[in-house]
Amino acid sequence: MSSQTSNLEPTTRHPLTRERIIAAAVDYADSHGVDDLSMRKLGAELGVEAMSLYNHVENKDDIYDGMIDHVFESIPIPDRSLPWQGQVRLIGEAAMDAFGRHPWVVLLLMQRGNFGPGVLAFMDNALGVLRDAGFGDEDIHHAWQMLASHTMGYAFQQGANPEGRTKEYADLESRLSQVAGRFPNVARIGSYLAECRWDQEYLFGLEIIIDGLESRLPPTT
Amino acid sequence: MSSQTSNLEPTTRHPLTRERIIAAAVDYADSHGVDDLSMRKLGAELGVEAMSLYNHVENKDDIYDGMIDHVFESIPIPDRSLPWQGQVRLIGEAAMDAFGRHPWVVLLLMQRGNFGPGVLAFMDNALGVLRDAGFGDEDIHHAWQMLASHTMGYAFQQGANPEGRTKEYADLESRLSQVAGRFPNVARIGSYLAECRWDQEYLFGLEIIIDGLESRLPPTT
DNA sequence: ACCTGAACACCGTTCAAGT
DNA sequence: ACCTGAACACCGTTCAAGT
């Protein structure tokens, strides 16, 4: 109560930095959705005008790239001495976990093809696991592509069907029942959607992919 | 040469309809990219002011939904009397083909979770194939989710790395060589990217998934 | 060196006005 | 019934001006 700025100081005290801007952008996207993020709103969140951001960040795409990197840097990397199948499982689960906490990241990564150091470090580790397992270049690419598609596909579906959105689920249900006559198979699978456990489904598919890749490992190694 | 409107008439003659608007939007997105599409530009393409579009279309999202449906309606549906594995292969190849002709459709479908009749009809057929094959609800969902993730993941990567973009490839190559020291596995796989055949890779992974699903088919049927 | 206000060129969309 | 012009509330971004 000594001054009117007291309750704002914890956030406005330190000077603006690229990292603070990106951390604020991640928080904003987590709580309001990435589509609502704008330079003006992000500036307001940091107690500053929108134009000040351009002193620490190149443009909005630079912020997007930073947000993606921020998430990938937070994904823990498992012990490299484990068998490759176990490492792949742990990497996949850790990625799914991070993608679940930041549901916007999969779409953003696909929109912006620009990989920063965080994404590259994550990829390099995963590719190294496959290389150490004995796969050659071509099979490493097969494996990476399959694992990435599977993980991002499931993470996206999980993000699109979060548990909290009961209202949108009701909409979906009513819309499905409307078209049940014309699209019976869709209606039947749609009602299953509400009760499915995405992480179990993810692991089921991951096992199929690992088995398929394993059967293709060059037998000499 | 009878009048100054002669060369515009073929496109401006017929009255505006929802279908004409959506077809024009698809063409525009194919040639200029979906990010460049705006109501004003789309109106100009049709020889009309932007605001006229709202007489035949609810809003821009409605156009997006129509574009997605337009693409899915164009995907041919294979003979339902074939064995399910063959049908799955043909559906996957046909979808990959359509996604390749309209590289924006995968991202758009993920952004807008709103499925129109074209998407629903495509899904209903594919789910019907799996049901006829003898899978139960849970396995149908597993199978659909894996096949969709695989197909959309590969289609997206193929769209992100089209053959024509030699300039962006050069950028990628130079950027990769810059970080080759820090991320050797990424650099090695990155140089393989330029020479890989996406449709072959897609089919390789599709076979792994089909085999994995097949081994899980209830043995009674 | 960093922040700001005003401005620019764009959006999607509404609405009253034209025919 | 369909198209239009002007306007509104937003964008991202630039730039000269402040301190």
CSV table of N, CA and C in Angstrom, one decimal, chain A residues 67-221:
chain,number,residue,atom,x,y,z
A,67,MET,N,8.3,-20.2,-29.0
A,67,MET,CA,7.3,-21.0,-28.2
A,67,MET,C,7.5,-22.5,-28.5
A,68,ILE,N,7.6,-22.8,-29.7
A,68,ILE,CA,7.9,-24.2,-30.1
A,68,ILE,C,9.1,-24.8,-29.4
A,69,ASP,N,10.2,-24.0,-29.6
A,69,ASP,CA,11.5,-24.4,-29.0
A,69,ASP,C,11.3,-24.6,-27.4
A,70,HIS,N,10.7,-23.6,-26.8
A,70,HIS,CA,10.4,-23.6,-25.4
A,70,HIS,C,9.8,-25.0,-25.0
A,71,VAL,N,8.8,-25.4,-25.7
A,71,VAL,CA,8.2,-26.7,-25.3
A,71,VAL,C,9.1,-27.9,-25.5
A,72,PHE,N,9.8,-27.9,-26.7
A,72,PHE,CA,10.7,-29.1,-26.9
A,72,PHE,C,11.9,-29.1,-26.0
A,73,GLU,N,12.3,-28.0,-25.5
A,73,GLU,CA,13.4,-28.0,-24.5
A,73,GLU,C,13.0,-28.6,-23.2
A,74,SER,N,11.7,-28.6,-23.0
A,74,SER,CA,11.2,-29.1,-21.7
A,74,SER,C,11.0,-30.6,-21.7
A,75,ILE,N,11.1,-31.2,-22.8
A,75,ILE,CA,10.9,-32.7,-22.9
A,75,ILE,C,12.1,-33.4,-22.4
A,76,PRO,N,12.0,-34.2,-21.3
A,76,PRO,CA,13.2,-34.9,-20.8
A,76,PRO,C,13.7,-36.0,-21.7
A,77,ILE,N,15.0,-36.2,-21.7
A,77,ILE,CA,15.6,-37.2,-22.6
A,77,ILE,C,16.0,-38.4,-21.8
A,78,PRO,N,15.5,-39.6,-22.1
A,78,PRO,CA,15.8,-40.8,-21.3
A,78,PRO,C,17.2,-41.2,-21.4
A,79,ASP,N,17.6,-42.1,-20.4
A,79,ASP,CA,18.9,-42.7,-20.3
A,79,ASP,C,19.3,-43.4,-21.6
A,80,ARG,N,20.5,-42.9,-22.2
A,80,ARG,CA,20.9,-43.5,-23.5
A,80,ARG,C,21.4,-44.9,-23.4
A,81,SER,N,21.5,-45.5,-22.2
A,81,SER,CA,22.0,-46.8,-22.1
A,81,SER,C,20.9,-47.9,-22.1
A,82,LEU,N,19.7,-47.4,-22.1
A,82,LEU,CA,18.5,-48.3,-22.2
A,82,LEU,C,18.4,-49.0,-23.5
A,83,PRO,N,17.8,-50.1,-23.7
A,83,PRO,CA,17.5,-50.7,-25.0
A,83,PRO,C,16.7,-49.7,-25.8
A,84,TRP,N,16.9,-49.7,-27.2
A,84,TRP,CA,16.3,-48.7,-28.0
A,84,TRP,C,14.8,-48.7,-27.9
A,85,GLN,N,14.2,-49.8,-27.8
A,85,GLN,CA,12.7,-49.9,-27.8
A,85,GLN,C,12.2,-49.1,-26.5
A,86,GLY,N,12.9,-49.3,-25.4
A,86,GLY,CA,12.5,-48.6,-24.2
A,86,GLY,C,12.7,-47.1,-24.3
A,87,GLN,N,13.8,-46.7,-24.9
A,87,GLN,CA,14.0,-45.3,-25.1
A,87,GLN,C,13.0,-44.7,-26.0
A,88,VAL,N,12.6,-45.4,-27.1
A,88,VAL,CA,11.6,-44.8,-28.0
A,88,VAL,C,10.3,-44.7,-27.3
A,89,ARG,N,9.9,-45.7,-26.4
A,89,ARG,CA,8.7,-45.6,-25.6
A,89,ARG,C,8.7,-44.3,-24.7
A,90,LEU,N,9.8,-44.2,-24.0
A,90,LEU,CA,9.9,-43.1,-23.1
A,90,LEU,C,9.9,-41.7,-23.8
A,91,ILE,N,10.6,-41.6,-24.9
A,91,ILE,CA,10.6,-40.4,-25.6
A,91,ILE,C,9.2,-40.1,-26.1
A,92,GLY,N,8.5,-41.1,-26.6
A,92,GLY,CA,7.1,-40.9,-27.1
A,92,GLY,C,6.2,-40.4,-26.0
A,93,GLU,N,6.3,-41.1,-24.8
A,93,GLU,CA,5.4,-40.7,-23.7
A,93,GLU,C,5.8,-39.3,-23.2
A,94,ALA,N,7.0,-39.0,-23.2
A,94,ALA,CA,7.4,-37.6,-22.7
A,94,ALA,C,6.9,-36.5,-23.7
A,95,ALA,N,7.0,-36.9,-25.0
A,95,ALA,CA,6.6,-35.9,-26.0
A,95,ALA,C,5.0,-35.7,-25.9
A,96,MET,N,4.3,-36.9,-25.8
A,96,MET,CA,2.9,-36.8,-25.6
A,96,MET,C,2.5,-36.0,-24.4
A,97,ASP,N,3.3,-36.1,-23.3
A,97,ASP,CA,3.0,-35.4,-22.1
A,97,ASP,C,3.1,-33.9,-22.4
A,98,ALA,N,4.2,-33.5,-23.0
A,98,ALA,CA,4.5,-32.1,-23.2
A,98,ALA,C,3.4,-31.5,-24.2
A,99,PHE,N,3.1,-32.3,-25.2
A,99,PHE,CA,2.1,-31.9,-26.2
A,99,PHE,C,0.7,-31.7,-25.6
A,100,GLY,N,0.5,-32.6,-24.5
A,100,GLY,CA,-0.8,-32.5,-23.8
A,100,GLY,C,-0.9,-31.2,-23.0
A,101,ARG,N,0.3,-30.8,-22.4
A,101,ARG,CA,0.3,-29.6,-21.6
A,101,ARG,C,0.2,-28.3,-22.5
A,102,HIS,N,0.6,-28.4,-23.7
A,102,HIS,CA,0.5,-27.3,-24.6
A,102,HIS,C,-0.1,-27.7,-25.9
A,103,PRO,N,-1.4,-27.8,-25.9
A,103,PRO,CA,-2.2,-28.4,-27.0
A,103,PRO,C,-2.0,-27.7,-28.4
A,104,TRP,N,-1.4,-26.5,-28.4
A,104,TRP,CA,-1.3,-25.7,-29.6
A,104,TRP,C,0.0,-26.0,-30.3
A,105,VAL,N,0.9,-26.8,-29.7
A,105,VAL,CA,2.3,-26.9,-30.2
A,105,VAL,C,2.3,-27.7,-31.5
A,106,VAL,N,1.5,-28.8,-31.6
A,106,VAL,CA,1.6,-29.6,-32.8
A,106,VAL,C,1.2,-28.8,-34.0
A,107,LEU,N,0.1,-28.1,-34.0
A,107,LEU,CA,-0.3,-27.4,-35.1
A,107,LEU,C,0.7,-26.3,-35.5
A,108,LEU,N,1.2,-25.6,-34.4
A,108,LEU,CA,2.2,-24.6,-34.7
A,108,LEU,C,3.4,-25.1,-35.3
A,109,LEU,N,3.9,-26.3,-34.9
A,109,LEU,CA,5.1,-26.9,-35.5
A,109,LEU,C,4.9,-27.2,-36.9
A,110,MET,N,3.6,-27.6,-37.3
A,110,MET,CA,3.3,-28.0,-38.7
A,110,MET,C,3.2,-26.7,-39.5
A,111,GLN,N,2.6,-25.7,-38.9
A,111,GLN,CA,2.5,-24.4,-39.7
A,111,GLN,C,3.8,-23.8,-40.0
A,112,ARG,N,4.7,-23.7,-39.0
A,112,ARG,CA,6.0,-23.1,-39.2
A,112,ARG,C,7.0,-24.2,-39.4
A,113,GLY,N,7.6,-24.4,-40.5
A,113,GLY,CA,8.5,-25.5,-40.7
A,113,GLY,C,9.9,-25.2,-40.2
A,114,ASN,N,10.1,-24.1,-39.5
A,114,ASN,CA,11.4,-23.6,-39.1
A,114,ASN,C,11.8,-24.1,-37.8
A,115,PHE,N,12.8,-25.0,-37.8
A,115,PHE,CA,13.2,-25.7,-36.5
A,115,PHE,C,14.2,-24.9,-35.8
A,116,GLY,N,14.0,-24.6,-34.6
A,116,GLY,CA,15.0,-24.0,-33.7
A,116,GLY,C,15.9,-25.0,-33.0
A,117,PRO,N,16.8,-24.5,-32.2
A,117,PRO,CA,17.8,-25.4,-31.6
A,117,PRO,C,17.1,-26.4,-30.6
A,118,GLY,N,16.0,-26.1,-30.0
A,118,GLY,CA,15.3,-27.0,-29.1
A,118,GLY,C,14.7,-28.2,-29.8
A,119,VAL,N,14.1,-27.9,-30.9
A,119,VAL,CA,13.5,-28.9,-31.8
A,119,VAL,C,14.6,-29.8,-32.3
A,120,LEU,N,15.7,-29.2,-32.8
A,120,LEU,CA,16.8,-29.9,-33.4
A,120,LEU,C,17.5,-30.8,-32.4
A,121,ALA,N,17.6,-30.3,-31.2
A,121,ALA,CA,18.3,-31.2,-30.1
A,121,ALA,C,17.4,-32.4,-29.8
A,122,PHE,N,16.1,-32.2,-29.7
A,122,PHE,CA,15.2,-33.3,-29.5
A,122,PHE,C,15.3,-34.3,-30.6
A,123,MET,N,15.2,-33.8,-31.9
A,123,MET,CA,15.3,-34.7,-33.0
A,123,MET,C,16.7,-35.5,-33.0
A,124,ASP,N,17.7,-34.7,-32.8
A,124,ASP,CA,19.0,-35.3,-32.9
A,124,ASP,C,19.2,-36.5,-31.9
A,125,ASN,N,18.7,-36.3,-30.7
A,125,ASN,CA,18.7,-37.4,-29.7
A,125,ASN,C,17.9,-38.6,-30.2
A,126,ALA,N,16.7,-38.4,-30.6
A,126,ALA,CA,15.9,-39.5,-31.1
A,126,ALA,C,16.5,-40.2,-32.3
A,127,LEU,N,17.0,-39.5,-33.2
A,127,LEU,CA,17.7,-40.1,-34.4
A,127,LEU,C,18.9,-40.9,-33.9
A,128,GLY,N,19.6,-40.3,-32.9
A,128,GLY,CA,20.8,-41.0,-32.4
A,128,GLY,C,20.4,-42.4,-31.8
A,129,VAL,N,19.3,-42.4,-31.1
A,129,VAL,CA,18.8,-43.7,-30.5
A,129,VAL,C,18.6,-44.7,-31.6
A,130,LEU,N,18.0,-44.3,-32.7
A,130,LEU,CA,17.7,-45.2,-33.8
A,130,LEU,C,19.1,-45.6,-34.5
A,131,ARG,N,20.0,-44.7,-34.6
A,131,ARG,CA,21.3,-45.0,-35.2
A,131,ARG,C,22.0,-46.0,-34.4
A,132,ASP,N,22.1,-45.8,-33.1
A,132,ASP,CA,22.7,-46.7,-32.2
A,132,ASP,C,22.1,-48.1,-32.2
A,133,ALA,N,20.8,-48.1,-32.5
A,133,ALA,CA,20.1,-49.4,-32.5
A,133,ALA,C,20.5,-50.2,-33.7
A,134,GLY,N,21.2,-49.6,-34.7
A,134,GLY,CA,21.7,-50.4,-35.8
A,134,GLY,C,21.0,-50.1,-37.1
A,135,PHE,N,20.1,-49.2,-37.1
A,135,PHE,CA,19.4,-48.9,-38.4
A,135,PHE,C,20.2,-48.1,-39.3
A,136,GLY,N,20.0,-48.2,-40.6
A,136,GLY,CA,20.7,-47.4,-41.6
A,136,GLY,C,20.0,-46.1,-41.9
A,137,ASP,N,20.5,-45.3,-42.7
A,137,ASP,CA,19.9,-44.0,-43.0
A,137,ASP,C,18.5,-44.1,-43.4
A,138,GLU,N,18.2,-45.0,-44.4
A,138,GLU,CA,16.9,-45.1,-44.9
A,138,GLU,C,15.9,-45.6,-43.9
A,139,ASP,N,16.3,-46.6,-43.1
A,139,ASP,CA,15.4,-47.1,-42.1
A,139,ASP,C,15.2,-46.1,-40.9
A,140,ILE,N,16.2,-45.3,-40.6
A,140,ILE,CA,16.1,-44.3,-39.6
A,140,ILE,C,15.0,-43.3,-40.1
A,141,HIS,N,15.1,-42.9,-41.4
A,141,HIS,CA,14.1,-42.0,-41.9
A,141,HIS,C,12.7,-42.6,-41.8
A,142,HIS,N,12.5,-43.8,-42.2
A,142,HIS,CA,11.2,-44.5,-42.1
A,142,HIS,C,10.8,-44.5,-40.6
A,143,ALA,N,11.6,-44.8,-39.7
A,143,ALA,CA,11.2,-44.9,-38.3
A,143,ALA,C,10.8,-43.6,-37.8
A,144,TRP,N,11.7,-42.6,-38.0
A,144,TRP,CA,11.4,-41.2,-37.5
A,144,TRP,C,10.1,-40.7,-38.1
A,145,GLN,N,9.9,-40.9,-39.3
A,145,GLN,CA,8.7,-40.4,-40.0
A,145,GLN,C,7.4,-41.1,-39.4
A,146,MET,N,7.5,-42.4,-39.2
A,146,MET,CA,6.3,-43.1,-38.6
A,146,MET,C,6.1,-42.7,-37.2
A,147,LEU,N,7.2,-42.6,-36.4
A,147,LEU,CA,7.0,-42.3,-35.0
A,147,LEU,C,6.5,-40.9,-34.9
A,148,ALA,N,7.0,-39.9,-35.7
A,148,ALA,CA,6.6,-38.5,-35.6
A,148,ALA,C,5.1,-38.4,-36.0
A,149,SER,N,4.7,-39.1,-37.1
A,149,SER,CA,3.3,-39.0,-37.5
A,149,SER,C,2.4,-39.6,-36.5
A,150,HIS,N,2.8,-40.7,-35.9
A,150,HIS,CA,1.9,-41.4,-34.9
A,150,HIS,C,1.8,-40.5,-33.7
A,151,THR,N,2.9,-40.0,-33.2
A,151,THR,CA,2.9,-39.2,-32.0
A,151,THR,C,2.1,-37.8,-32.2
A,152,MET,N,2.4,-37.2,-33.3
A,152,MET,CA,1.7,-35.9,-33.5
A,152,MET,C,0.3,-36.1,-33.8
A,153,GLY,N,0.0,-37.1,-34.5
A,153,GLY,CA,-1.4,-37.4,-34.8
A,153,GLY,C,-2.3,-37.7,-33.6
A,154,TYR,N,-1.7,-38.5,-32.7
A,154,TYR,CA,-2.5,-38.8,-31.5
A,154,TYR,C,-2.5,-37.6,-30.5
A,155,ALA,N,-1.4,-36.9,-30.4
A,155,ALA,CA,-1.4,-35.7,-29.6
A,155,ALA,C,-2.4,-34.7,-30.1
A,156,PHE,N,-2.5,-34.6,-31.4
A,156,PHE,CA,-3.5,-33.6,-31.9
A,156,PHE,C,-4.9,-34.0,-31.6
A,157,GLN,N,-5.2,-35.3,-31.8
A,157,GLN,CA,-6.5,-35.8,-31.5
A,157,GLN,C,-6.9,-35.6,-30.0
A,158,GLN,N,-5.9,-35.9,-29.2
A,158,GLN,CA,-6.1,-35.7,-27.8
A,158,GLN,C,-6.4,-34.3,-27.4
A,159,GLY,N,-5.6,-33.4,-28.1
A,159,GLY,CA,-5.8,-32.0,-27.8
A,159,GLY,C,-7.2,-31.5,-28.3
A,160,ALA,N,-7.6,-32.1,-29.4
A,160,ALA,CA,-8.9,-31.7,-30.0
A,160,ALA,C,-10.1,-32.2,-29.2
A,161,ASN,N,-9.9,-33.3,-28.4
A,161,ASN,CA,-10.9,-33.9,-27.6
A,161,ASN,C,-10.5,-33.8,-26.1
A,162,PRO,N,-10.3,-32.7,-25.5
A,162,PRO,CA,-9.9,-32.6,-24.1
A,162,PRO,C,-11.1,-33.0,-23.2
A,163,GLU,N,-10.8,-33.4,-22.0
A,163,GLU,CA,-11.9,-33.9,-21.1
A,163,GLU,C,-12.8,-32.7,-20.7
A,164,GLY,N,-12.2,-31.5,-20.6
A,164,GLY,CA,-13.0,-30.4,-20.1
A,164,GLY,C,-14.1,-30.0,-21.0
A,165,ARG,N,-14.0,-30.2,-22.3
A,165,ARG,CA,-14.9,-29.6,-23.2
A,165,ARG,C,-16.2,-30.4,-23.3
A,166,THR,N,-17.0,-30.4,-22.2
A,166,THR,CA,-18.3,-31.1,-22.3
A,166,THR,C,-19.3,-30.5,-23.2
A,167,LYS,N,-19.2,-29.2,-23.3
A,167,LYS,CA,-20.2,-28.5,-24.2
A,167,LYS,C,-20.0,-28.9,-25.6
A,168,GLU,N,-18.7,-28.9,-26.0
A,168,GLU,CA,-18.4,-29.2,-27.4
A,168,GLU,C,-18.7,-30.7,-27.7
A,169,TYR,N,-18.5,-31.5,-26.6
A,169,TYR,CA,-18.9,-32.9,-26.8
A,169,TYR,C,-20.4,-33.1,-27.0
A,170,ALA,N,-21.1,-32.3,-26.2
A,170,ALA,CA,-22.6,-32.4,-26.4
A,170,ALA,C,-23.0,-32.0,-27.9
A,171,ASP,N,-22.3,-30.9,-28.4
A,171,ASP,CA,-22.6,-30.5,-29.8
A,171,ASP,C,-22.2,-31.7,-30.7
A,172,LEU,N,-21.0,-32.3,-30.5
A,172,LEU,CA,-20.6,-33.4,-31.3
A,172,LEU,C,-21.6,-34.5,-31.3
A,173,GLU,N,-22.0,-34.9,-30.1
A,173,GLU,CA,-23.0,-36.0,-29.9
A,173,GLU,C,-24.3,-35.7,-30.7
A,174,SER,N,-24.8,-34.5,-30.5
A,174,SER,CA,-26.1,-34.2,-31.2
A,174,SER,C,-25.9,-34.1,-32.7
A,175,ARG,N,-24.8,-33.6,-33.1
A,175,ARG,CA,-24.6,-33.6,-34.6
A,175,ARG,C,-24.4,-35.0,-35.1
A,176,LEU,N,-23.7,-35.9,-34.3
A,176,LEU,CA,-23.6,-37.3,-34.8
A,176,LEU,C,-24.9,-38.0,-34.9
A,177,SER,N,-25.7,-37.7,-33.9
A,177,SER,CA,-27.0,-38.5,-33.9
A,177,SER,C,-27.9,-38.0,-35.0
A,178,GLN,N,-27.7,-36.7,-35.4
A,178,GLN,CA,-28.4,-36.2,-36.6
A,178,GLN,C,-28.1,-37.0,-37.9
A,179,VAL,N,-26.8,-37.3,-38.0
A,179,VAL,CA,-26.3,-37.9,-39.3
A,179,VAL,C,-26.2,-39.4,-39.1
A,180,ALA,N,-26.7,-40.0,-38.0
A,180,ALA,CA,-26.5,-41.4,-37.7
A,180,ALA,C,-27.1,-42.2,-38.9
A,181,GLY,N,-28.1,-41.8,-39.4
A,181,GLY,CA,-28.7,-42.5,-40.5
A,181,GLY,C,-27.8,-42.6,-41.7
A,182,ARG,N,-27.3,-41.5,-42.1
A,182,ARG,CA,-26.5,-41.4,-43.3
A,182,ARG,C,-25.1,-42.0,-43.1
A,183,PHE,N,-24.5,-41.8,-41.9
A,183,PHE,CA,-23.1,-42.2,-41.6
A,183,PHE,C,-23.1,-43.1,-40.4
A,184,PRO,N,-23.6,-44.3,-40.4
A,184,PRO,CA,-23.8,-45.1,-39.2
A,184,PRO,C,-22.4,-45.5,-38.6
A,185,ASN,N,-21.4,-45.7,-39.4
A,185,ASN,CA,-20.1,-46.1,-38.9
A,185,ASN,C,-19.5,-45.0,-38.2
A,186,VAL,N,-19.6,-43.8,-38.7
A,186,VAL,CA,-19.1,-42.6,-38.0
A,186,VAL,C,-19.8,-42.4,-36.7
A,187,ALA,N,-21.1,-42.5,-36.7
A,187,ALA,CA,-21.8,-42.3,-35.5
A,187,ALA,C,-21.4,-43.3,-34.4
A,188,ARG,N,-21.2,-44.5,-34.8
A,188,ARG,CA,-20.9,-45.6,-33.8
A,188,ARG,C,-19.5,-45.3,-33.2
A,189,ILE,N,-18.5,-45.0,-34.1
A,189,ILE,CA,-17.2,-44.7,-33.6
A,189,ILE,C,-17.1,-43.4,-32.8
A,190,GLY,N,-18.0,-42.4,-33.2
A,190,GLY,CA,-18.0,-41.2,-32.5
A,190,GLY,C,-18.4,-41.3,-31.0
A,191,SER,N,-19.4,-42.2,-30.8
A,191,SER,CA,-19.8,-42.4,-29.4
A,191,SER,C,-18.7,-43.1,-28.6
A,192,TYR,N,-17.9,-43.9,-29.3
A,192,TYR,CA,-16.8,-44.5,-28.6
A,192,TYR,C,-15.7,-43.5,-28.2
A,193,LEU,N,-15.6,-42.4,-29.0
A,193,LEU,CA,-14.6,-41.4,-28.7
A,193,LEU,C,-14.6,-40.8,-27.3
A,194,ALA,N,-15.8,-40.7,-26.8
A,194,ALA,CA,-16.0,-40.0,-25.5
A,194,ALA,C,-15.3,-40.8,-24.4
A,195,GLU,N,-15.2,-42.1,-24.5
A,195,GLU,CA,-14.8,-42.9,-23.4
A,195,GLU,C,-13.4,-43.5,-23.6
A,196,CYS,N,-12.7,-43.1,-24.7
A,196,CYS,CA,-11.4,-43.8,-25.0
A,196,CYS,C,-10.3,-43.1,-24.3
A,197,ARG,N,-9.3,-43.9,-23.9
A,197,ARG,CA,-8.1,-43.3,-23.2
A,197,ARG,C,-7.0,-43.2,-24.2
A,198,TRP,N,-6.7,-41.9,-24.5
A,198,TRP,CA,-5.8,-41.6,-25.6
A,198,TRP,C,-4.4,-42.2,-25.4
A,199,ASP,N,-3.9,-42.1,-24.1
A,199,ASP,CA,-2.5,-42.6,-23.9
A,199,ASP,C,-2.4,-44.1,-24.1
A,200,GLN,N,-3.4,-44.8,-23.7
A,200,GLN,CA,-3.4,-46.3,-24.0
A,200,GLN,C,-3.4,-46.6,-25.5
A,201,GLU,N,-4.3,-45.8,-26.2
A,201,GLU,CA,-4.4,-46.0,-27.6
A,201,GLU,C,-3.0,-45.7,-28.3
A,202,TYR,N,-2.4,-44.6,-27.8
A,202,TYR,CA,-1.1,-44.2,-28.3
A,202,TYR,C,-0.1,-45.3,-28.2
A,203,LEU,N,0.0,-45.9,-26.9
A,203,LEU,CA,1.0,-46.9,-26.7
A,203,LEU,C,0.7,-48.2,-27.5
A,204,PHE,N,-0.6,-48.5,-27.7
A,204,PHE,CA,-0.9,-49.7,-28.5
A,204,PHE,C,-0.3,-49.5,-29.9
A,205,GLY,N,-0.5,-48.4,-30.5
A,205,GLY,CA,0.0,-48.1,-31.9
A,205,GLY,C,1.5,-48.1,-31.9
A,206,LEU,N,2.1,-47.5,-30.8
A,206,LEU,CA,3.5,-47.4,-30.7
A,206,LEU,C,4.2,-48.8,-30.8
A,207,GLU,N,3.5,-49.7,-30.1
A,207,GLU,CA,4.0,-51.1,-30.0
A,207,GLU,C,4.0,-51.7,-31.4
A,208,ILE,N,2.9,-51.5,-32.2
A,208,ILE,CA,2.8,-52.0,-33.5
A,208,ILE,C,4.0,-51.5,-34.4
A,209,ILE,N,4.2,-50.2,-34.2
A,209,ILE,CA,5.3,-49.6,-35.0
A,209,ILE,C,6.7,-50.1,-34.6
A,210,ILE,N,6.9,-50.2,-33.3
A,210,ILE,CA,8.2,-50.7,-32.8
A,210,ILE,C,8.4,-52.1,-33.3
A,211,ASP,N,7.4,-53.0,-33.2
A,211,ASP,CA,7.5,-54.3,-33.7
A,211,ASP,C,7.8,-54.4,-35.1
A,212,GLY,N,7.1,-53.6,-35.9
A,212,GLY,CA,7.3,-53.6,-37.4
A,212,GLY,C,8.7,-53.1,-37.7
A,213,LEU,N,9.2,-52.1,-37.0
A,213,LEU,CA,10.6,-51.7,-37.3
A,213,LEU,C,11.6,-52.7,-36.8
A,214,GLU,N,11.3,-53.4,-35.7
A,214,GLU,CA,12.3,-54.4,-35.2
A,214,GLU,C,12.5,-55.5,-36.2
A,215,SER,N,11.3,-55.9,-36.8
A,215,SER,CA,11.4,-57.0,-37.7
A,215,SER,C,12.2,-56.7,-38.9
A,216,ARG,N,12.6,-55.4,-39.1
A,216,ARG,CA,13.3,-54.9,-40.3
A,216,ARG,C,14.7,-54.6,-39.9
A,217,LEU,N,15.1,-54.7,-38.7
A,217,LEU,CA,16.5,-54.4,-38.3
A,217,LEU,C,17.4,-55.4,-39.0
A,218,PRO,N,18.5,-54.9,-39.6
A,218,PRO,CA,19.5,-55.8,-40.2
A,218,PRO,C,20.0,-56.8,-39.2
A,219,PRO,N,19.9,-58.1,-39.5
A,219,PRO,CA,20.1,-59.1,-38.5
A,219,PRO,C,21.6,-59.2,-38.0
A,220,THR,N,22.5,-58.6,-38.7
A,220,THR,CA,23.9,-58.7,-38.4
A,220,THR,C,24.3,-58.0,-37.1
A,221,THR,N,23.6,-56.9,-36.7
A,221,THR,CA,23.9,-56.2,-35.6
A,221,THR,C,23.4,-56.7,-34.3
